[in-house]
Short mmCIF file of C-alpha atoms in Angstrom, two decimals:
data_model
loop_
_atom_site.label_atom_id
_atom_site.label_comp_id
_atom_site.label_asym_id
_atom_site.label_seq_id
_atom_site.Cartn_x
_atom_site.Cartn_y
_atom_site.Cartn_z
CA UNK A 1 29.51 -28.60 -31.41
CA UNK A 2 32.12 -26.81 -29.11
CA UNK A 3 32.00 -23.10 -28.97
CA UNK A 4 34.61 -20.49 -27.87
CA UNK A 5 33.58 -17.04 -26.68
CA UNK A 6 35.52 -14.25 -28.10
CA UNK A 7 35.52 -10.88 -26.45
CA UNK A 8 36.57 -7.57 -28.28
CA UNK A 9 38.36 -4.85 -26.45
CA UNK A 10 34.99 -2.81 -26.54
CA UNK A 11 33.29 -5.52 -24.68
CA UNK A 12 31.34 -7.06 -27.57
CA UNK A 13 31.17 -10.77 -27.20
CA UNK A 14 30.51 -13.54 -29.85
CA UNK A 15 30.43 -17.29 -29.60
CA UNK A 16 32.26 -19.02 -32.48
CA UNK A 17 32.53 -22.62 -33.44
CA UNK A 18 35.97 -23.83 -32.46
CA UNK A 19 36.75 -25.16 -36.04
CA UNK A 20 35.71 -22.04 -37.62
CA UNK A 21 37.71 -19.92 -35.23
CA UNK A 22 40.73 -21.99 -35.51
CA UNK A 23 40.67 -22.03 -39.43
CA UNK A 24 40.02 -18.16 -39.29
CA UNK A 25 42.83 -17.64 -36.88
CA UNK A 26 45.17 -19.75 -39.03
CA UNK A 27 44.29 -17.45 -41.98
CA UNK A 28 44.80 -14.38 -39.90
CA UNK A 29 48.15 -15.64 -38.51
CA UNK A 30 49.41 -16.45 -42.08
CA UNK A 31 48.50 -13.00 -43.12
CA UNK A 32 50.66 -11.38 -40.41
CA UNK A 33 53.47 -13.99 -40.95
CA UNK A 34 54.10 -12.68 -44.53
CA UNK A 35 52.35 -9.35 -44.89
CA UNK A 36 54.49 -8.43 -48.00
CA UNK A 37 53.33 -11.45 -50.02
CA UNK A 38 49.98 -12.09 -48.47
CA UNK A 39 46.72 -11.21 -50.07
CA UNK A 40 44.18 -9.13 -48.25
CA UNK A 41 42.61 -11.18 -45.38
CA UNK A 42 39.10 -12.51 -45.80
CA UNK A 43 36.10 -10.67 -44.29
CA UNK A 44 35.89 -13.41 -41.58
CA UNK A 45 39.62 -12.99 -40.88
CA UNK A 46 39.13 -9.31 -40.45
CA UNK A 47 36.21 -10.01 -38.20
CA UNK A 48 38.26 -12.32 -35.81
CA UNK A 49 40.95 -9.69 -35.94
CA UNK A 50 38.57 -7.34 -34.04
CA UNK A 51 38.75 -9.97 -31.14
CA UNK A 52 42.37 -11.08 -31.15
CA UNK A 53 44.14 -8.04 -32.49
CA UNK A 54 47.06 -7.79 -34.83
CA UNK A 55 50.00 -8.92 -32.58
CA UNK A 56 51.34 -11.93 -34.18
CA UNK A 57 52.45 -13.48 -30.88
CA UNK A 58 48.99 -12.97 -29.41
CA UNK A 59 47.34 -14.47 -32.50
CA UNK A 60 49.62 -17.50 -32.32
CA UNK A 61 48.87 -18.01 -28.65
CA UNK A 62 45.20 -18.11 -29.49
CA UNK A 63 45.91 -20.56 -32.28
CA UNK A 64 47.87 -22.94 -30.12
CA UNK A 65 45.11 -22.56 -27.49
CA UNK A 66 42.31 -23.56 -29.88
CA UNK A 67 44.60 -26.35 -31.42
CA UNK A 68 44.75 -27.92 -28.07
CA UNK A 69 41.08 -29.08 -28.67
CA UNK A 70 42.09 -30.86 -31.78
CA UNK A 71 43.31 -34.23 -30.98
CA UNK A 72 42.36 -33.90 -27.25
CA UNK A 73 45.78 -32.39 -26.51
CA UNK A 74 44.50 -30.99 -23.01
CA UNK A 75 43.68 -34.55 -21.93
CA UNK A 76 47.01 -35.81 -23.06
CA UNK A 77 48.82 -33.07 -21.13
CA UNK A 78 46.60 -33.70 -18.10
CA UNK A 79 47.67 -37.51 -18.32
CA UNK A 80 51.37 -36.61 -18.40
CA UNK A 81 51.25 -33.96 -15.74
CA UNK A 82 49.19 -35.77 -13.13
CA UNK A 83 50.81 -39.14 -13.62
CA UNK A 84 54.29 -37.90 -13.13
CA UNK A 85 56.45 -36.61 -10.24
CA UNK A 86 57.90 -34.11 -12.70
CA UNK A 87 56.87 -30.45 -12.80
CA UNK A 88 55.34 -29.07 -15.97
CA UNK A 89 58.56 -27.23 -16.78
CA UNK A 90 60.64 -30.55 -16.47
CA UNK A 91 57.97 -32.23 -18.59
CA UNK A 92 58.39 -29.54 -21.17
CA UNK A 93 62.15 -29.85 -21.44
CA UNK A 94 61.84 -33.63 -21.65
CA UNK A 95 59.41 -33.31 -24.50
CA UNK A 96 61.80 -30.85 -26.20
CA UNK A 97 64.64 -33.27 -25.87
CA UNK A 98 62.92 -36.04 -27.63
CA UNK A 99 64.35 -36.51 -31.00
CA UNK A 100 66.88 -33.82 -30.42
CA UNK A 101 70.37 -35.23 -30.85
CA UNK A 102 71.90 -32.21 -29.15
CA UNK A 103 70.37 -33.10 -25.84
CA UNK A 104 73.01 -33.43 -23.21
CA UNK A 105 72.55 -35.89 -20.27
CA UNK A 106 73.27 -33.91 -17.14
CA UNK A 107 72.76 -36.53 -14.44
CA UNK A 108 73.24 -40.26 -15.39
CA UNK A 109 71.52 -41.30 -12.22
CA UNK A 110 68.15 -39.75 -13.43
CA UNK A 111 68.30 -41.13 -16.87
CA UNK A 112 66.12 -44.17 -16.15
CA UNK A 113 63.61 -41.85 -14.59
CA UNK A 114 63.77 -39.65 -17.64
CA UNK A 115 63.47 -42.63 -19.94
CA UNK A 116 60.34 -43.74 -18.17
CA UNK A 117 58.89 -40.26 -18.74
CA UNK A 118 59.88 -40.36 -22.36
CA UNK A 119 58.18 -43.81 -22.88
CA UNK A 120 55.06 -42.42 -21.19
CA UNK A 121 55.18 -39.32 -23.46
CA UNK A 122 55.46 -41.67 -26.44
CA UNK A 123 52.61 -43.75 -25.21
CA UNK A 124 50.28 -40.68 -24.80
CA UNK A 125 51.30 -39.29 -28.11
CA UNK A 126 51.12 -42.67 -29.88
CA UNK A 127 54.78 -41.85 -30.83
CA UNK A 128 53.50 -39.26 -33.36
CA UNK A 129 56.03 -36.52 -33.77
CA UNK A 130 53.41 -33.91 -34.86
CA UNK A 131 51.33 -34.56 -31.85
CA UNK A 132 54.51 -34.31 -29.64
CA UNK A 133 55.28 -30.95 -31.35
CA UNK A 134 51.76 -29.58 -30.81
CA UNK A 135 51.75 -30.89 -27.18
CA UNK A 136 55.11 -29.22 -26.44
CA UNK A 137 53.85 -25.91 -27.92
CA UNK A 138 50.77 -26.09 -25.78
CA UNK A 139 52.78 -26.98 -22.65
CA UNK A 140 54.96 -23.86 -23.42
CA UNK A 141 51.93 -21.60 -23.13
CA UNK A 142 51.43 -22.87 -19.53
CA UNK A 143 55.04 -22.40 -18.65
CA UNK A 144 55.20 -18.96 -20.04
CA UNK A 145 52.06 -18.04 -18.12
CA UNK A 146 50.23 -17.07 -21.37
CA UNK A 147 47.55 -19.64 -20.95
CA UNK A 148 45.37 -18.30 -18.16
CA UNK A 149 41.91 -16.79 -18.43
CA UNK A 150 42.88 -13.22 -17.97
CA UNK A 151 44.91 -13.42 -21.26
CA UNK A 152 42.12 -15.23 -23.03
CA UNK A 153 39.43 -12.72 -22.21
CA UNK A 154 40.23 -10.35 -24.93
#
């Protein structure tokens, strides 16, 4: 069983099962997403709220972080990042362009190289659009600088 350590602003720490934390965060996130129509959060959702706060962007960041453990997304991202001469930012934009009909080719000479990367991404994600979406979202956390330990401490 994988555990995640949560730290409250007052320094109180607890270890939670990743699946329980993920499902609880999902509930907490949905509560903030539609507070007008949402029912009161559960006791466990209120409990996780003490650790992650009530900023929906912060809650979403934790949700994406924990979702990375489902389906081994961190390993998939590592495979793509380490077996490529592209930066993580370039990798992110190529992932965003897959399936996007509005993508404009900027340099025709680089298209074969881009196509090789697309093929590699499709191979790593088993050409599954949902896995690609989740992987793209996880990659964005790295690019935005949100995914580093100082942000995850509490």
